[in-house]
Amino acid sequence: MHVTRRPAASNDTARVLRCHVARLRDDEIDEVDGLAVTSLARTALDLARSLPHEAAVVALDAALHQGRLHRDVLRERLFDLAGAPGSRAAARAVDFADGRSESVGESRSRVLLHRWGVGPSSLPFEVRGGDGLLVARTDFAWEEHGLLGEFDGRVKYGRLLRPGQEPGDAVFAEKRREDAVRDEGWGVTRWVWADLVTGHRLAARVRRALDRARR
């Protein structure tokens, strides 16, 4: 458990408790079930300045995507943390965060792809046919190169199945969707959770796909 105390308390660390000493505005303190807790914005920024960059972006993306926070609020509150430990890391995470990421996998993918110099130009991206009708909505796009990227989490073929739909049905529907996208002249590259463990290999796969798309 992490707690925050105002100065001039001391930083205490125990087996299950870690105390942080930091300035707190009165409006950064809320109450939940009778307990004083930091506000959502302050909690998000504290996470952003204490977690590794990838984990911080995941947390911020989720809060922004759910509409529970606005980037302008986070940027405004960053000034209150100026000079505090981790404030620069928090600013970097806030600047990179994007509420258009719809899952942990998409957020982690975006961090890794940018880290290895192959960040997408758009997310998410809608592919439309010549008649203007929507063909598919994809996770990422490198528009200049005509390449689309898709992160495939198993949830797509599990608890997100429609009533009466089997995993095989979802796989077949996904194949038809990809065929329709390719018919519009787009290339497609996919990856899964295991690919996020070795970011350099994922980046290499995307580079190869970009090279093929350029030809």
PDB file of C-alpha atoms in Angstrom:
ATOM      1  CA  MET A   1       0.000   0.000   0.000  1.00  0.00           C
ATOM      2  CA  HIS A   2       1.226   3.484  -0.892  1.00  0.00           C
ATOM      3  CA  VAL A   3       0.306   6.547   1.163  1.00  0.00           C
ATOM      4  CA  THR A   4       1.182  10.196   0.702  1.00  0.00           C
ATOM      5  CA  ARG A   5       1.928  12.580   3.557  1.00  0.00           C
ATOM      6  CA  ARG A   6       2.501  16.292   3.465  1.00  0.00           C
ATOM      7  CA  PRO A   7       5.884  17.677   4.565  1.00  0.00           C
ATOM      8  CA  ALA A   8       7.518  17.461   7.014  1.00  0.00           C
ATOM      9  CA  ALA A   9       6.642  13.814   7.501  1.00  0.00           C
ATOM     10  CA  SER A  10       9.217  11.129   6.886  1.00  0.00           C
ATOM     11  CA  ASN A  11       9.416   8.506   4.170  1.00  0.00           C
ATOM     12  CA  ASP A  12       8.700   5.206   5.872  1.00  0.00           C
ATOM     13  CA  THR A  13       8.840   1.852   4.137  1.00  0.00           C
ATOM     14  CA  ALA A  14       7.506  -1.333   5.640  1.00  0.00           C
ATOM     15  CA  ARG A  15       6.645  -4.736   4.253  1.00  0.00           C
ATOM     16  CA  VAL A  16       3.173  -3.716   3.081  1.00  0.00           C
ATOM     17  CA  LEU A  17       3.317   0.066   3.402  1.00  0.00           C
ATOM     18  CA  ARG A  18       5.313   2.696   1.564  1.00  0.00           C
ATOM     19  CA  CYS A  19       5.015   6.323   2.558  1.00  0.00           C
ATOM     20  CA  HIS A  20       5.714   9.209   0.174  1.00  0.00           C
ATOM     21  CA  VAL A  21       6.197  12.784   1.306  1.00  0.00           C
ATOM     22  CA  ALA A  22       4.873  15.350  -1.162  1.00  0.00           C
ATOM     23  CA  ARG A  23       2.902  18.564  -1.412  1.00  0.00           C
ATOM     24  CA  LEU A  24      -0.862  18.020  -1.690  1.00  0.00           C
ATOM     25  CA  ARG A  25      -3.464  20.610  -2.597  1.00  0.00           C
ATOM     26  CA  ASP A  26      -6.746  20.448  -0.723  1.00  0.00           C
ATOM     27  CA  ASP A  27      -8.602  19.722  -3.977  1.00  0.00           C
ATOM     28  CA  GLU A  28      -6.317  16.737  -4.588  1.00  0.00           C
ATOM     29  CA  ILE A  29      -7.858  14.878  -1.662  1.00  0.00           C
ATOM     30  CA  ASP A  30     -11.121  12.938  -2.037  1.00  0.00           C
ATOM     31  CA  GLU A  31     -12.959  10.567   0.266  1.00  0.00           C
ATOM     32  CA  VAL A  32     -13.933   6.991  -0.549  1.00  0.00           C
ATOM     33  CA  ASP A  33     -15.790   4.904   2.054  1.00  0.00           C
ATOM     34  CA  GLY A  34     -14.615   7.233   4.758  1.00  0.00           C
ATOM     35  CA  LEU A  35     -10.948   7.075   3.733  1.00  0.00           C
ATOM     36  CA  ALA A  36      -8.970  10.041   2.507  1.00  0.00           C
ATOM     37  CA  VAL A  37      -7.511   9.264  -0.929  1.00  0.00           C
ATOM     38  CA  THR A  38      -5.736  11.281  -3.582  1.00  0.00           C
ATOM     39  CA  SER A  39      -7.893  12.496  -6.466  1.00  0.00           C
ATOM     40  CA  LEU A  40      -7.903  10.610  -9.736  1.00  0.00           C
ATOM     41  CA  ALA A  41      -5.759  13.242 -11.470  1.00  0.00           C
ATOM     42  CA  ARG A  42      -3.193  13.288  -8.664  1.00  0.00           C
ATOM     43  CA  THR A  43      -3.139   9.496  -8.460  1.00  0.00           C
ATOM     44  CA  ALA A  44      -2.589   9.253 -12.213  1.00  0.00           C
ATOM     45  CA  LEU A  45       0.313  11.710 -12.027  1.00  0.00           C
ATOM     46  CA  ASP A  46       1.842   9.953  -9.036  1.00  0.00           C
ATOM     47  CA  LEU A  47       1.722   6.715 -11.006  1.00  0.00           C
ATOM     48  CA  ALA A  48       3.241   8.472 -14.009  1.00  0.00           C
ATOM     49  CA  ARG A  49       6.200   9.708 -11.984  1.00  0.00           C
ATOM     50  CA  SER A  50       6.852   6.452 -10.141  1.00  0.00           C
ATOM     51  CA  LEU A  51       6.124   3.664 -12.647  1.00  0.00           C
ATOM     52  CA  PRO A  52       8.255   2.690 -15.653  1.00  0.00           C
ATOM     53  CA  HIS A  53       7.266   4.670 -18.755  1.00  0.00           C
ATOM     54  CA  GLU A  54       5.364   1.816 -20.405  1.00  0.00           C
ATOM     55  CA  ALA A  55       3.238   1.092 -17.332  1.00  0.00           C
ATOM     56  CA  ALA A  56       2.626   4.809 -16.781  1.00  0.00           C
ATOM     57  CA  VAL A  57       1.347   5.227 -20.342  1.00  0.00           C
ATOM     58  CA  VAL A  58      -0.955   2.218 -19.948  1.00  0.00           C
ATOM     59  CA  ALA A  59      -2.522   3.775 -16.829  1.00  0.00           C
ATOM     60  CA  LEU A  60      -2.905   7.221 -18.403  1.00  0.00           C
ATOM     61  CA  ASP A  61      -4.282   5.849 -21.682  1.00  0.00           C
ATOM     62  CA  ALA A  62      -6.964   3.926 -19.787  1.00  0.00           C
ATOM     63  CA  ALA A  63      -8.060   6.960 -17.767  1.00  0.00           C
ATOM     64  CA  LEU A  64      -8.184   9.155 -20.877  1.00  0.00           C
ATOM     65  CA  HIS A  65      -9.994   6.525 -22.960  1.00  0.00           C
ATOM     66  CA  GLN A  66     -12.660   6.050 -20.300  1.00  0.00           C
ATOM     67  CA  GLY A  67     -13.229   9.794 -20.198  1.00  0.00           C
ATOM     68  CA  ARG A  68     -12.336   9.977 -16.522  1.00  0.00           C
ATOM     69  CA  LEU A  69      -9.510  12.439 -17.104  1.00  0.00           C
ATOM     70  CA  HIS A  70      -8.661  15.091 -19.670  1.00  0.00           C
ATOM     71  CA  ARG A  71      -5.130  15.708 -20.911  1.00  0.00           C
ATOM     72  CA  ASP A  72      -5.418  19.465 -20.236  1.00  0.00           C
ATOM     73  CA  VAL A  73      -6.125  18.743 -16.560  1.00  0.00           C
ATOM     74  CA  LEU A  74      -3.082  16.497 -16.314  1.00  0.00           C
ATOM     75  CA  ARG A  75      -0.865  19.090 -17.985  1.00  0.00           C
ATOM     76  CA  GLU A  76      -2.154  21.811 -15.679  1.00  0.00           C
ATOM     77  CA  ARG A  77      -1.531  19.725 -12.573  1.00  0.00           C
ATOM     78  CA  LEU A  78       1.977  18.852 -13.739  1.00  0.00           C
ATOM     79  CA  PHE A  79       3.032  22.358 -12.703  1.00  0.00           C
ATOM     80  CA  ASP A  80       2.238  21.461  -9.087  1.00  0.00           C
ATOM     81  CA  LEU A  81       4.753  18.613  -9.290  1.00  0.00           C
ATOM     82  CA  ALA A  82       7.567  20.678 -10.778  1.00  0.00           C
ATOM     83  CA  GLY A  83      10.814  19.729  -9.064  1.00  0.00           C
ATOM     84  CA  ALA A  84       9.333  16.690  -7.349  1.00  0.00           C
ATOM     85  CA  PRO A  85      11.048  13.329  -7.900  1.00  0.00           C
ATOM     86  CA  GLY A  86       9.857  11.803 -11.157  1.00  0.00           C
ATOM     87  CA  SER A  87       8.169  14.980 -12.422  1.00  0.00           C
ATOM     88  CA  ARG A  88      10.021  14.851 -15.738  1.00  0.00           C
ATOM     89  CA  ALA A  89       9.045  11.217 -16.239  1.00  0.00           C
ATOM     90  CA  ALA A  90       5.436  12.156 -15.508  1.00  0.00           C
ATOM     91  CA  ALA A  91       5.544  14.969 -18.076  1.00  0.00           C
ATOM     92  CA  ARG A  92       6.951  12.573 -20.672  1.00  0.00           C
ATOM     93  CA  ALA A  93       4.207  10.025 -19.992  1.00  0.00           C
ATOM     94  CA  VAL A  94       1.441  12.637 -20.111  1.00  0.00           C
ATOM     95  CA  ASP A  95       2.771  13.989 -23.397  1.00  0.00           C
ATOM     96  CA  PHE A  96       2.784  10.494 -24.924  1.00  0.00           C
ATOM     97  CA  ALA A  97      -0.533   9.266 -23.489  1.00  0.00           C
ATOM     98  CA  ASP A  98      -3.414   8.900 -25.947  1.00  0.00           C
ATOM     99  CA  GLY A  99      -7.004   8.113 -25.072  1.00  0.00           C
ATOM    100  CA  ARG A 100      -7.559   6.544 -28.478  1.00  0.00           C
ATOM    101  CA  SER A 101      -5.725   3.425 -27.310  1.00  0.00           C
ATOM    102  CA  GLU A 102      -8.469   0.987 -26.385  1.00  0.00           C
ATOM    103  CA  SER A 103      -6.564  -1.714 -24.500  1.00  0.00           C
ATOM    104  CA  VAL A 104      -3.428  -2.459 -22.527  1.00  0.00           C
ATOM    105  CA  GLY A 105      -2.035  -4.314 -25.534  1.00  0.00           C
ATOM    106  CA  GLU A 106      -2.533  -1.337 -27.829  1.00  0.00           C
ATOM    107  CA  SER A 107      -0.896   1.026 -25.327  1.00  0.00           C
ATOM    108  CA  ARG A 108       2.101  -1.247 -24.822  1.00  0.00           C
ATOM    109  CA  SER A 109       2.414  -1.752 -28.573  1.00  0.00           C
ATOM    110  CA  ARG A 110       2.475   1.989 -29.184  1.00  0.00           C
ATOM    111  CA  VAL A 111       5.220   2.543 -26.608  1.00  0.00           C
ATOM    112  CA  LEU A 112       7.365  -0.238 -28.036  1.00  0.00           C
ATOM    113  CA  LEU A 113       6.894   0.786 -31.663  1.00  0.00           C
ATOM    114  CA  HIS A 114       7.871   4.381 -30.925  1.00  0.00           C
ATOM    115  CA  ARG A 115      10.807   3.234 -28.806  1.00  0.00           C
ATOM    116  CA  TRP A 116      12.180   1.305 -31.784  1.00  0.00           C
ATOM    117  CA  GLY A 117      11.531   4.093 -34.290  1.00  0.00           C
ATOM    118  CA  VAL A 118       8.562   2.620 -36.151  1.00  0.00           C
ATOM    119  CA  GLY A 119       5.675   4.408 -34.479  1.00  0.00           C
ATOM    120  CA  PRO A 120       2.380   4.477 -36.422  1.00  0.00           C
ATOM    121  CA  SER A 121       1.054   7.643 -37.992  1.00  0.00           C
ATOM    122  CA  SER A 122      -2.573   7.019 -36.974  1.00  0.00           C
ATOM    123  CA  LEU A 123      -4.608   5.177 -34.353  1.00  0.00           C
ATOM    124  CA  PRO A 124      -7.209   3.903 -34.687  1.00  0.00           C
ATOM    125  CA  PHE A 125      -7.741   4.043 -38.444  1.00  0.00           C
ATOM    126  CA  GLU A 126     -10.820   3.536 -40.607  1.00  0.00           C
ATOM    127  CA  VAL A 127     -10.537   1.865 -44.006  1.00  0.00           C
ATOM    128  CA  ARG A 128     -13.278   2.896 -46.415  1.00  0.00           C
ATOM    129  CA  GLY A 129     -14.117   1.579 -49.844  1.00  0.00           C
ATOM    130  CA  GLY A 130     -14.566   3.548 -53.035  1.00  0.00           C
ATOM    131  CA  ASP A 131     -18.222   4.030 -52.126  1.00  0.00           C
ATOM    132  CA  GLY A 132     -17.236   5.639 -48.847  1.00  0.00           C
ATOM    133  CA  LEU A 133     -18.630   2.792 -46.750  1.00  0.00           C
ATOM    134  CA  LEU A 134     -16.635   1.528 -43.787  1.00  0.00           C
ATOM    135  CA  VAL A 135     -14.673  -1.638 -44.568  1.00  0.00           C
ATOM    136  CA  ALA A 136     -12.822  -2.023 -41.278  1.00  0.00           C
ATOM    137  CA  ARG A 137     -11.487  -0.146 -38.283  1.00  0.00           C
ATOM    138  CA  THR A 138      -7.915  -1.049 -37.394  1.00  0.00           C
ATOM    139  CA  ASP A 139      -5.680  -0.415 -34.384  1.00  0.00           C
ATOM    140  CA  PHE A 140      -2.789   1.299 -36.159  1.00  0.00           C
ATOM    141  CA  ALA A 141      -1.856   2.662 -39.571  1.00  0.00           C
ATOM    142  CA  TRP A 142       1.243   3.805 -41.401  1.00  0.00           C
ATOM    143  CA  GLU A 143      -0.750   5.723 -44.003  1.00  0.00           C
ATOM    144  CA  GLU A 144       2.158   6.890 -46.130  1.00  0.00           C
ATOM    145  CA  HIS A 145       3.191   3.270 -46.662  1.00  0.00           C
ATOM    146  CA  GLY A 146      -0.273   1.742 -46.995  1.00  0.00           C
ATOM    147  CA  LEU A 147       0.239  -0.518 -43.960  1.00  0.00           C
ATOM    148  CA  LEU A 148      -2.181  -1.373 -41.158  1.00  0.00           C
ATOM    149  CA  GLY A 149      -1.300  -2.898 -37.796  1.00  0.00           C
ATOM    150  CA  GLU A 150      -3.443  -5.047 -35.531  1.00  0.00           C
ATOM    151  CA  PHE A 151      -2.817  -6.175 -31.972  1.00  0.00           C
ATOM    152  CA  ASP A 152      -4.660  -9.451 -31.404  1.00  0.00           C
ATOM    153  CA  GLY A 153      -5.447 -10.204 -27.792  1.00  0.00           C
ATOM    154  CA  ARG A 154      -7.153 -13.501 -26.999  1.00  0.00           C
ATOM    155  CA  VAL A 155     -10.088 -11.594 -25.505  1.00  0.00           C
ATOM    156  CA  LYS A 156     -11.272 -10.958 -29.076  1.00  0.00           C
ATOM    157  CA  TYR A 157     -11.852 -14.694 -29.421  1.00  0.00           C
ATOM    158  CA  GLY A 158     -13.074 -15.212 -25.859  1.00  0.00           C
ATOM    159  CA  ARG A 159     -15.303 -13.063 -23.681  1.00  0.00           C
ATOM    160  CA  LEU A 160     -15.932 -10.536 -26.483  1.00  0.00           C
ATOM    161  CA  LEU A 161     -17.654 -13.149 -28.628  1.00  0.00           C
ATOM    162  CA  ARG A 162     -21.227 -12.334 -29.529  1.00  0.00           C
ATOM    163  CA  PRO A 163     -23.999 -14.587 -28.160  1.00  0.00           C
ATOM    164  CA  GLY A 164     -23.915 -17.917 -29.994  1.00  0.00           C
ATOM    165  CA  GLN A 165     -20.608 -17.134 -31.700  1.00  0.00           C
ATOM    166  CA  GLU A 166     -17.789 -19.684 -31.494  1.00  0.00           C
ATOM    167  CA  PRO A 167     -14.063 -18.817 -31.541  1.00  0.00           C
ATOM    168  CA  GLY A 168     -13.817 -20.344 -35.020  1.00  0.00           C
ATOM    169  CA  ASP A 169     -16.563 -18.008 -36.214  1.00  0.00           C
ATOM    170  CA  ALA A 170     -14.606 -15.030 -34.923  1.00  0.00           C
ATOM    171  CA  VAL A 171     -11.414 -16.218 -36.620  1.00  0.00           C
ATOM    172  CA  PHE A 172     -13.266 -16.676 -39.940  1.00  0.00           C
ATOM    173  CA  ALA A 173     -14.898 -13.247 -39.641  1.00  0.00           C
ATOM    174  CA  GLU A 174     -11.507 -11.696 -38.914  1.00  0.00           C
ATOM    175  CA  LYS A 175     -10.026 -13.394 -41.982  1.00  0.00           C
ATOM    176  CA  ARG A 176     -12.809 -12.046 -44.214  1.00  0.00           C
ATOM    177  CA  ARG A 177     -12.294  -8.588 -42.720  1.00  0.00           C
ATOM    178  CA  GLU A 178      -8.565  -8.730 -43.472  1.00  0.00           C
ATOM    179  CA  ASP A 179      -9.236  -9.926 -47.026  1.00  0.00           C
ATOM    180  CA  ALA A 180     -11.567  -6.971 -47.553  1.00  0.00           C
ATOM    181  CA  VAL A 181      -8.888  -4.588 -46.271  1.00  0.00           C
ATOM    182  CA  ARG A 182      -6.263  -6.073 -48.586  1.00  0.00           C
ATOM    183  CA  ASP A 183      -8.694  -5.742 -51.486  1.00  0.00           C
ATOM    184  CA  GLU A 184      -8.601  -1.998 -50.849  1.00  0.00           C
ATOM    185  CA  GLY A 185      -4.831  -2.041 -51.383  1.00  0.00           C
ATOM    186  CA  TRP A 186      -3.658  -2.096 -47.775  1.00  0.00           C
ATOM    187  CA  GLY A 187      -1.022  -4.358 -46.281  1.00  0.00           C
ATOM    188  CA  VAL A 188      -1.646  -5.832 -42.827  1.00  0.00           C
ATOM    189  CA  THR A 189       0.709  -6.952 -40.071  1.00  0.00           C
ATOM    190  CA  ARG A 190      -0.433  -8.544 -36.809  1.00  0.00           C
ATOM    191  CA  TRP A 191       1.073  -9.348 -33.454  1.00  0.00           C
ATOM    192  CA  VAL A 192       0.040 -10.867 -30.120  1.00  0.00           C
ATOM    193  CA  TRP A 193       0.960 -10.572 -26.424  1.00  0.00           C
ATOM    194  CA  ALA A 194       4.057 -12.746 -26.745  1.00  0.00           C
ATOM    195  CA  ASP A 195       5.487 -10.353 -29.356  1.00  0.00           C
ATOM    196  CA  LEU A 196       5.478  -7.507 -26.826  1.00  0.00           C
ATOM    197  CA  VAL A 197       8.096  -9.317 -24.746  1.00  0.00           C
ATOM    198  CA  THR A 198      10.713  -8.824 -27.454  1.00  0.00           C
ATOM    199  CA  GLY A 199      10.084  -5.332 -28.760  1.00  0.00           C
ATOM    200  CA  HIS A 200      13.063  -5.349 -31.120  1.00  0.00           C
ATOM    201  CA  ARG A 201      11.630  -8.366 -32.947  1.00  0.00           C
ATOM    202  CA  LEU A 202       8.224  -6.735 -33.243  1.00  0.00           C
ATOM    203  CA  ALA A 203       9.895  -3.611 -34.621  1.00  0.00           C
ATOM    204  CA  ALA A 204      11.833  -5.723 -37.127  1.00  0.00           C
ATOM    205  CA  ARG A 205       8.594  -7.363 -38.275  1.00  0.00           C
ATOM    206  CA  VAL A 206       6.969  -3.970 -38.788  1.00  0.00           C
ATOM    207  CA  ARG A 207      10.016  -2.705 -40.711  1.00  0.00           C
ATOM    208  CA  ARG A 208       9.844  -5.718 -43.028  1.00  0.00           C
ATOM    209  CA  ALA A 209       6.132  -5.102 -43.563  1.00  0.00           C
ATOM    210  CA  LEU A 210       6.827  -1.431 -44.319  1.00  0.00           C
ATOM    211  CA  ASP A 211       9.503  -2.411 -46.818  1.00  0.00           C
ATOM    212  CA  ARG A 212       7.098  -4.788 -48.575  1.00  0.00           C
ATOM    213  CA  ALA A 213       4.377  -2.116 -48.611  1.00  0.00           C
ATOM    214  CA  ARG A 214       6.732   0.384 -50.276  1.00  0.00           C
ATOM    215  CA  ARG A 215       7.379  -1.914 -53.249  1.00  0.00           C
TER     216      ARG A 215
END
